[in-house]
mmCIF file of C-alpha atoms and ligand atoms in Angstrom:
data_model
loop_
_atom_site.group_PDB
_atom_site.id
_atom_site.type_symbol
_atom_site.label_atom_id
_atom_site.label_comp_id
_atom_site.label_asym_id
_atom_site.label_seq_id
_atom_site.Cartn_x
_atom_site.Cartn_y
_atom_site.Cartn_z
ATOM 1 C CA UNK A 296 110.342 105.127 69.370
ATOM 2 C CA UNK A 297 114.074 104.816 70.058
ATOM 3 C CA UNK A 298 115.588 104.433 73.514
ATOM 4 C CA UNK A 299 118.831 105.582 75.108
ATOM 5 C CA UNK A 300 121.378 102.861 74.369
ATOM 6 C CA UNK A 301 125.092 102.486 75.043
ATOM 7 C CA UNK A 302 127.623 100.350 73.243
ATOM 8 C CA UNK A 303 129.587 98.097 75.611
ATOM 9 C CA UNK A 304 133.330 97.399 75.082
ATOM 10 C CA UNK A 305 132.290 94.060 73.575
ATOM 11 C CA UNK A 306 130.445 95.958 70.848
ATOM 12 C CA UNK A 307 127.051 94.811 72.127
ATOM 13 C CA UNK A 308 124.365 97.485 72.455
ATOM 14 C CA UNK A 309 122.768 97.746 75.914
ATOM 15 C CA UNK A 310 119.575 99.602 76.759
ATOM 16 C CA UNK A 311 119.546 100.490 80.474
ATOM 17 C CA UNK A 312 116.324 100.668 82.448
ATOM 18 C CA UNK A 313 115.965 103.744 84.644
ATOM 19 C CA UNK A 314 113.789 104.167 87.721
ATOM 20 C CA UNK A 315 110.221 104.914 86.610
ATOM 21 C CA UNK A 316 107.836 104.395 89.521
ATOM 22 C CA UNK A 317 107.487 103.280 93.143
ATOM 23 C CA UNK A 318 104.306 101.482 94.149
ATOM 24 C CA UNK A 319 103.191 103.454 97.193
ATOM 25 C CA UNK A 320 100.535 100.873 98.081
ATOM 26 C CA UNK A 321 103.316 98.334 98.663
ATOM 27 C CA UNK A 322 106.083 100.626 99.980
ATOM 28 C CA UNK A 323 106.585 100.555 103.766
ATOM 29 C CA UNK A 324 109.110 103.409 103.852
ATOM 30 C CA UNK A 325 111.897 101.211 105.222
ATOM 31 C CA UNK A 326 114.597 103.259 103.450
ATOM 32 C CA UNK A 327 116.653 100.310 102.158
ATOM 33 C CA UNK A 328 116.501 101.567 98.568
ATOM 34 C CA UNK A 329 117.613 105.029 99.723
ATOM 35 C CA UNK A 330 120.685 103.555 101.449
ATOM 36 C CA UNK A 331 121.497 101.556 98.315
ATOM 37 C CA UNK A 332 121.379 104.459 95.869
ATOM 38 C CA UNK A 333 124.587 106.457 95.567
ATOM 39 C CA UNK A 334 123.044 108.975 93.172
ATOM 40 C CA UNK A 335 120.648 110.903 95.450
ATOM 41 C CA UNK A 336 117.648 109.961 93.338
ATOM 42 C CA UNK A 337 115.352 109.028 96.224
ATOM 43 C CA UNK A 338 113.762 110.889 99.135
ATOM 44 C CA UNK A 339 111.738 109.527 102.043
ATOM 45 C CA UNK A 340 108.418 111.377 102.318
ATOM 46 C CA UNK A 341 105.457 111.375 104.687
ATOM 47 C CA UNK A 342 101.845 110.778 103.641
ATOM 48 C CA UNK A 343 98.976 112.332 105.599
ATOM 49 C CA UNK A 344 95.527 110.786 106.047
ATOM 50 C CA UNK A 345 94.285 112.603 102.895
ATOM 51 C CA UNK A 346 96.969 110.832 100.861
ATOM 52 C CA UNK A 347 99.010 114.029 100.391
ATOM 53 C CA UNK A 348 102.784 113.546 100.311
ATOM 54 C CA UNK A 349 105.102 116.002 102.081
ATOM 55 C CA UNK A 350 108.776 116.268 103.036
ATOM 56 C CA UNK A 351 109.648 115.215 106.584
ATOM 57 C CA UNK A 352 111.280 118.211 108.257
ATOM 58 C CA UNK A 353 110.464 117.420 111.859
ATOM 59 C CA UNK A 354 110.368 113.836 113.193
ATOM 60 C CA UNK A 355 107.611 114.910 115.634
ATOM 61 C CA UNK A 356 105.290 115.771 112.725
ATOM 62 C CA UNK A 357 102.210 113.553 112.448
ATOM 63 C CA UNK A 358 101.634 111.444 109.351
ATOM 64 C CA UNK A 359 99.874 108.275 108.291
ATOM 65 C CA UNK A 360 102.906 106.489 106.795
ATOM 66 C CA UNK A 361 106.230 107.039 105.069
ATOM 67 C CA UNK A 362 106.928 106.223 101.428
ATOM 68 C CA UNK A 363 109.900 106.553 99.133
ATOM 69 C CA UNK A 364 109.649 109.189 96.398
ATOM 70 C CA UNK A 365 111.618 109.621 93.153
ATOM 71 C CA UNK A 366 112.940 113.138 93.804
ATOM 72 C CA UNK A 367 115.667 113.340 91.144
ATOM 73 C CA UNK A 368 115.053 110.826 88.342
ATOM 74 C CA UNK A 369 117.568 112.682 86.157
ATOM 75 C CA UNK A 370 120.375 111.352 88.420
ATOM 76 C CA UNK A 371 119.500 107.672 87.905
ATOM 77 C CA UNK A 372 122.131 105.584 86.126
ATOM 78 C CA UNK A 373 119.901 102.535 85.702
ATOM 79 C CA UNK A 374 121.817 100.159 87.972
ATOM 80 C CA UNK A 375 118.536 98.655 89.339
ATOM 81 C CA UNK A 376 120.154 97.893 92.696
ATOM 82 C CA UNK A 377 117.401 99.760 94.580
ATOM 83 C CA UNK A 378 114.735 97.201 93.712
ATOM 84 C CA UNK A 379 117.155 94.329 94.341
ATOM 85 C CA UNK A 380 117.342 95.574 97.945
ATOM 86 C CA UNK A 381 113.598 96.163 98.308
ATOM 87 C CA UNK A 382 111.929 93.287 100.143
ATOM 88 C CA UNK A 383 108.545 94.426 98.770
ATOM 89 C CA UNK A 384 109.738 94.777 95.146
ATOM 90 C CA UNK A 385 108.004 98.175 94.810
ATOM 91 C CA UNK A 386 110.250 99.773 92.203
ATOM 92 C CA UNK A 387 109.788 99.541 88.452
ATOM 93 C CA UNK A 388 112.039 100.657 85.621
ATOM 94 C CA UNK A 389 111.776 101.680 82.003
ATOM 95 C CA UNK A 390 114.163 102.548 79.188
ATOM 96 C CA UNK A 391 114.575 106.254 78.488
ATOM 97 C CA UNK A 392 112.863 107.441 75.307
ATOM 98 C CA UNK A 393 115.029 109.565 73.005
HETATM 99 S S1 SF4 B 263 113.106 99.464 99.896
HETATM 100 FE FE1 SF4 B 263 111.046 99.195 99.005
HETATM 101 S S2 SF4 B 263 109.652 99.224 100.769
HETATM 102 FE FE2 SF4 B 263 111.604 100.095 101.455
HETATM 103 S S3 SF4 B 263 111.372 102.323 101.156
HETATM 104 FE FE3 SF4 B 263 112.336 101.490 99.289
HETATM 105 S S4 SF4 B 263 110.621 101.102 97.887
HETATM 106 FE FE4 SF4 B 263 109.744 101.319 99.959
HETATM 107 S S1 SF4 B 264 118.514 102.336 89.591
HETATM 108 FE FE1 SF4 B 264 120.450 102.768 90.702
HETATM 109 S S2 SF4 B 264 120.841 104.963 90.353
HETATM 110 FE FE2 SF4 B 264 118.685 104.583 89.811
HETATM 111 S S3 SF4 B 264 117.523 105.044 91.676
HETATM 112 FE FE3 SF4 B 264 117.977 102.847 91.722
HETATM 113 S S4 SF4 B 264 119.926 102.621 92.885
HETATM 114 FE FE4 SF4 B 264 119.686 104.810 92.285
#
């Protein structure tokens, strides 16, 4: 399988890693990754006591915890700065298959 690769000005081929998953068992919904990402990839979501995820529309809504969700993976540029700013190291990446 081939992966999306770019050729750098030096002539070296580089295969970026794009956001692939967030470990919701580790995520504490702190929002640091969201603030880091300039590409609107991420969205903070609520999780109810049945484990169902839903968008937070009203701060008074009841939920078990908050987690970060990959809402728009197609916008990711593979900079990996979100995980660098995650104290829990929840985010994993993968090259994009072509
Ligand atoms: S920075 Fe890490 S712990 Fe905080 S919301 Fe993002 S993925 Fe979750
Ligand atoms: S790798 Fe970069 S562009 Fe992709 S979600 Fe993380 S911060 Fe946003």
